Amino acid sequence: MAESAETPVPRSAPGSAKKPKAKGSPKPKKSPKGSPKGSPKGKQRSAAKKDEEVDLSMASMGHPEIFPLVLTEKTQEIFNCRADIDVTAENPHKLLKREDIIDDMKARAAVSDFHPFKKIILEYPGEELLVVFDRELKYGQIFYLIATEEAKESILHPPEPEEEEGEVKEGTPEEYVYKPPVWKPWVSLGSEKEIEEESVKERTTKVKYKISRRQREFGARVKFHNRNASADPKHGYVECTSYFDKNFTIRQLEKNVGTQVVPIVEETGTQTKWTYPKNATTQYFPRDFSDEEKEKYLSSEDLKDFIVSVALRVEIALQQNEILNAFFDDWKALAEDESGFAGKSDVSLKEYQSFTDLHYLKDRTVSCVCWHPTIYGIIAVAVTERLSYEERVNNSGRLLLWKAPILFWSFADPIHPQLMLECPEDIYCFQFSPSNPNIIAGGCINGQVVLWDISAYEERLRNAKSGTGGSKNTTVNMPSFMLEQQVGKEPHLVRYCAVSSIEYGHKSVITDIQWLPEFFEVNRMGTMFENRAGVCVQLVTCSPDCTIYFWDLRAHRPTLQPSSEKKKEDKLILAPPDVPTTFKHLDLCWRPLIKVNLPKTDTGAEYSPIKLSFREEHYHTKIQDKTQPQVKQEALVEKLPYSEIQATSMKPLKLLENVTSSFFVGTEDGEVLYTDWKMERDGDSGRLLSQKPSNTYIIHDGLVHTVQRSPFFKDIILTVGGWNFAIWKEGVTVCSSGMGNP
């Protein structure tokens, strides 16, 4: 039986709080004969007649078979239906025999609680009537009577709820049983009518045009002739412009729009770390020594020795506190203060020294800066043209004639460059060789690798750094290059020794270049062996063309040539007199030793490397102590040429197992990769393939332009990209820390 909302019970209903006085009260005394029409007896009969006409069921609430019933305590004892004893909220049903109710109405007449429903009880077809205990007073009284057999059966025997498909009872395992589809005849539920109503039908008649010509013109020969179209407007060009016709305007009165309500799901996280509970204590009352203990400890030799040992450190700490503010916020000091005098910003970082040259640095961008490894106070700066791709293509002719050089600056002379390195193209990265600082390798915008040898100019750089002139007759303490500038000479231009083959090099700009240490070398498989030469002979480059190349500076001799043929070749190919012949064997024919790709695991695409970081870095180990006098190493000058260093020897090289070949890579899309450069041979084709990255992390929201290893801890790496930076620890698979505005 369905439930409905509660509604107020009418006053005249017998199920109200108070029974009608005419039904439940004792019989009033009879009035004397001959009483007028307006006597109380006449009013009582008219009220009783009106009560019989009132509907006592819950038809107003949609349940005409339910009649609220008031049972007194005596009636409940007679029929054994006492509230909360015989009938409860869990078992509210009570079946009363129809004959017992009729006997009660005959015995107690109008005093019986069933007297208002006398007609319903006498006409009831069954032998038992159902009385329900209504503890929540849903229908106004504590009991209600069911007047039909159908309602009684639906209450006593309610139908079991059908389980929905896919619903599984608690405690039973879900088992999937395949049910093959069964053919059933089509039963129309009216959906085709909705489709017909939604379909677009043409209701207006179409406008038809009929174009024809005369019959005598069929098959006639066409004749063309000249005429003036402007003079004959009838047969000339007639413009037929569009116009707005109200007869064909359709106004949209109704539109079907479907929406779907989806709950909003939000995931949040905190950095709260739950630890195991432990007891903790706090001392709130100080413990003091007694006078005897104080005198004992203050006069002890251990305390005096301790004070003497830490006195110097305490004095230094006190002096630092006096000089510097220990509570000063360095992060706020990095920002500009707009509240300065006259609107000027007060910046804590002041400019110490600037290097500017109007001829070579004008309208150019600094792409790379490197300190000289052995000569302090000398820096090298590479600059590039500040042009977009379209502007670079349009100005390709001018760029071929004028290349941006690499300038060497000295802190003793910040106005004039001390040395210039000629570049075939704009240089985006370069590095000094760790074993020989006079050898410099750089990466060009067109993907070529360039090599320079500045051994002949090392003495000039040392003189420029020390501030002593090259001439003994000069009395002024001035660099020799500054004197040359005063007499109108420009800084010396050093031409590059060798450039790699553009056919076998990178197809895009070289973004990073690194030298491998001098104690190991790699073969074509990426396996590491000992380096018997004792100098750095291999370097690594990367480019956004999804490749990482390993280069070898030594000459490869596939076949032996007769000495006569070799002399002929030397005579034919002669280098300019001002170009060193250190890397003559590599010029325009230099090819990479290993090609490493970075394939993605889920797709067939590849990562675009921008920066590299190897665990076995040199960290400029050849740098001398600043406090010690710089002694020129004769071994660097009298070194064998790189072309004479043998790549292989009769004695097999020693395999190095304690050197790792894994390295970090920062990509163009903000990923940080951890991969291995060792090659794997395919079992089917036998080709050498690159390994897939072992770990991939997406931390940065932009280009990763810095991947730098700590000079103090070899396993700590810093990456910078986009609007944040991250600190990594090699061997840990999660990001250690990061800051910024991602």
CSV table of N, CA, C and O in Angstrom, one decimal, residues 163-200:
chain,number,residue,atom,x,y,z
A,163,GLU,N,14.5,-7.5,-7.9
A,163,GLU,CA,15.9,-7.1,-7.8
A,163,GLU,C,16.3,-6.6,-9.2
A,163,GLU,O,16.0,-7.2,-10.2
A,164,GLU,N,17.0,-5.4,-9.2
A,164,GLU,CA,17.4,-4.8,-10.5
A,164,GLU,C,18.6,-5.6,-11.0
A,164,GLU,O,19.3,-6.2,-10.3
A,165,GLU,N,18.7,-5.5,-12.4
A,165,GLU,CA,19.8,-6.2,-13.0
A,165,GLU,C,21.1,-5.6,-12.6
A,165,GLU,O,21.3,-4.4,-12.6
A,166,GLY,N,22.0,-6.3,-12.3
A,166,GLY,CA,23.3,-5.8,-11.9
A,166,GLY,C,23.5,-5.7,-10.4
A,166,GLY,O,24.6,-5.4,-9.9
A,167,GLU,N,22.3,-5.8,-9.6
A,167,GLU,CA,22.4,-5.6,-8.2
A,167,GLU,C,22.7,-7.0,-7.5
A,167,GLU,O,22.1,-8.0,-7.8
A,168,VAL,N,23.7,-6.9,-6.7
A,168,VAL,CA,24.2,-8.1,-6.0
A,168,VAL,C,23.9,-8.0,-4.5
A,168,VAL,O,24.2,-7.0,-3.9
A,169,LYS,N,23.4,-9.1,-3.9
A,169,LYS,CA,23.1,-9.1,-2.5
A,169,LYS,C,24.4,-9.1,-1.7
A,169,LYS,O,25.5,-9.6,-2.2
A,170,GLU,N,24.4,-8.6,-0.5
A,170,GLU,CA,25.6,-8.5,0.3
A,170,GLU,C,25.9,-9.9,0.8
A,170,GLU,O,25.1,-10.7,1.1
A,171,GLY,N,27.2,-10.2,0.7
A,171,GLY,CA,27.7,-11.5,1.2
A,171,GLY,C,27.8,-12.5,0.1
A,171,GLY,O,28.3,-13.6,0.4
A,172,THR,N,27.2,-12.3,-1.1
A,172,THR,CA,27.3,-13.3,-2.2
A,172,THR,C,28.2,-12.8,-3.2
A,172,THR,O,28.2,-11.6,-3.6
A,173,PRO,N,29.1,-13.6,-3.7
A,173,PRO,CA,30.1,-13.2,-4.8
A,173,PRO,C,29.3,-13.0,-6.1
A,173,PRO,O,28.4,-13.6,-6.4
A,174,GLU,N,29.8,-12.0,-6.8
A,174,GLU,CA,29.2,-11.6,-8.1
A,174,GLU,C,29.7,-12.6,-9.2
A,174,GLU,O,30.9,-12.7,-9.4
A,175,GLU,N,28.8,-13.3,-9.8
A,175,GLU,CA,29.1,-14.2,-10.9
A,175,GLU,C,28.4,-13.8,-12.1
A,175,GLU,O,27.2,-13.5,-12.1
A,176,TYR,N,29.2,-13.7,-13.2
A,176,TYR,CA,28.7,-13.3,-14.5
A,176,TYR,C,28.2,-14.5,-15.3
A,176,TYR,O,29.0,-15.5,-15.4
A,177,VAL,N,27.0,-14.6,-15.7
A,177,VAL,CA,26.4,-15.7,-16.4
A,177,VAL,C,26.0,-15.1,-17.8
A,177,VAL,O,25.2,-14.2,-17.9
A,178,TYR,N,26.6,-15.7,-18.8
A,178,TYR,CA,26.2,-15.2,-20.2
A,178,TYR,C,24.9,-15.7,-20.6
A,178,TYR,O,24.5,-16.8,-20.4
A,179,LYS,N,24.1,-14.7,-21.0
A,179,LYS,CA,22.7,-15.0,-21.5
A,179,LYS,C,22.6,-14.7,-23.0
A,179,LYS,O,22.8,-13.5,-23.3
A,180,PRO,N,22.5,-15.7,-23.8
A,180,PRO,CA,22.5,-15.3,-25.3
A,180,PRO,C,21.2,-14.6,-25.6
A,180,PRO,O,20.1,-14.7,-24.9
A,181,PRO,N,21.2,-13.7,-26.6
A,181,PRO,CA,20.1,-12.9,-26.9
A,181,PRO,C,19.0,-13.8,-27.5
A,181,PRO,O,19.2,-14.8,-28.2
A,182,VAL,N,17.7,-13.5,-27.1
A,182,VAL,CA,16.6,-14.3,-27.6
A,182,VAL,C,15.7,-13.4,-28.5
A,182,VAL,O,15.5,-12.3,-28.2
A,183,TRP,N,15.3,-14.0,-29.6
A,183,TRP,CA,14.5,-13.3,-30.6
A,183,TRP,C,13.1,-13.0,-30.0
A,183,TRP,O,12.5,-13.9,-29.5
A,184,LYS,N,12.7,-11.8,-30.1
A,184,LYS,CA,11.4,-11.4,-29.7
A,184,LYS,C,10.7,-10.6,-30.7
A,184,LYS,O,11.4,-9.8,-31.5
A,185,PRO,N,9.4,-10.7,-30.8
A,185,PRO,CA,8.7,-9.9,-31.9
A,185,PRO,C,8.7,-8.4,-31.5
A,185,PRO,O,8.8,-8.0,-30.3
A,186,TRP,N,8.7,-7.6,-32.5
A,186,TRP,CA,8.7,-6.1,-32.3
A,186,TRP,C,7.4,-5.6,-31.7
A,186,TRP,O,6.3,-6.0,-32.2
A,187,VAL,N,7.5,-4.9,-30.6
A,187,VAL,CA,6.3,-4.3,-29.9
A,187,VAL,C,6.5,-2.8,-29.9
A,187,VAL,O,7.4,-2.3,-29.4
A,188,SER,N,5.6,-2.2,-30.6
A,188,SER,CA,5.7,-0.7,-30.7
A,188,SER,C,5.1,-0.1,-29.5
A,188,SER,O,4.1,-0.4,-29.0
A,189,LEU,N,6.0,0.9,-28.9
A,189,LEU,CA,5.6,1.6,-27.7
A,189,LEU,C,5.4,3.1,-28.1
A,189,LEU,O,5.3,3.9,-27.2
A,190,GLY,N,5.3,3.4,-29.3
A,190,GLY,CA,5.0,4.8,-29.7
A,190,GLY,C,6.3,5.6,-30.0
A,190,GLY,O,6.1,6.8,-30.2
A,191,SER,N,7.4,5.0,-30.1
A,191,SER,CA,8.6,5.8,-30.3
A,191,SER,C,8.7,6.3,-31.8
A,191,SER,O,9.2,7.3,-32.1
A,192,GLU,N,8.1,5.5,-32.7
A,192,GLU,CA,8.1,5.9,-34.1
A,192,GLU,C,7.3,7.2,-34.3
A,192,GLU,O,7.6,8.0,-35.2
A,193,LYS,N,6.3,7.4,-33.4
A,193,LYS,CA,5.5,8.6,-33.6
A,193,LYS,C,6.4,9.8,-33.2
A,193,LYS,O,6.3,10.9,-33.8
A,194,GLU,N,7.2,9.7,-32.1
A,194,GLU,CA,8.1,10.8,-31.7
A,194,GLU,C,9.1,11.1,-32.8
A,194,GLU,O,9.4,12.3,-33.0
A,195,ILE,N,9.6,10.1,-33.5
A,195,ILE,CA,10.6,10.3,-34.5
A,195,ILE,C,9.9,11.0,-35.7
A,195,ILE,O,10.5,11.9,-36.3
A,196,GLU,N,8.7,10.6,-36.0
A,196,GLU,CA,8.0,11.3,-37.1
A,196,GLU,C,7.7,12.8,-36.7
A,196,GLU,O,7.8,13.7,-37.6
A,197,GLU,N,7.4,13.0,-35.4
A,197,GLU,CA,7.1,14.4,-35.0
A,197,GLU,C,8.4,15.3,-35.1
A,197,GLU,O,8.3,16.5,-35.4
A,198,GLU,N,9.6,14.7,-34.7
A,198,GLU,CA,10.8,15.4,-34.7
A,198,GLU,C,11.4,15.6,-36.1
A,198,GLU,O,12.3,16.4,-36.3
A,199,SER,N,11.0,14.8,-37.1
A,199,SER,CA,11.6,14.8,-38.4
A,199,SER,C,11.1,16.1,-39.1
A,199,SER,O,10.0,16.6,-38.8
A,200,VAL,N,11.9,16.6,-40.0
A,200,VAL,CA,11.6,17.8,-40.7
A,200,VAL,C,10.9,17.4,-42.0
A,200,VAL,O,11.3,16.6,-42.8
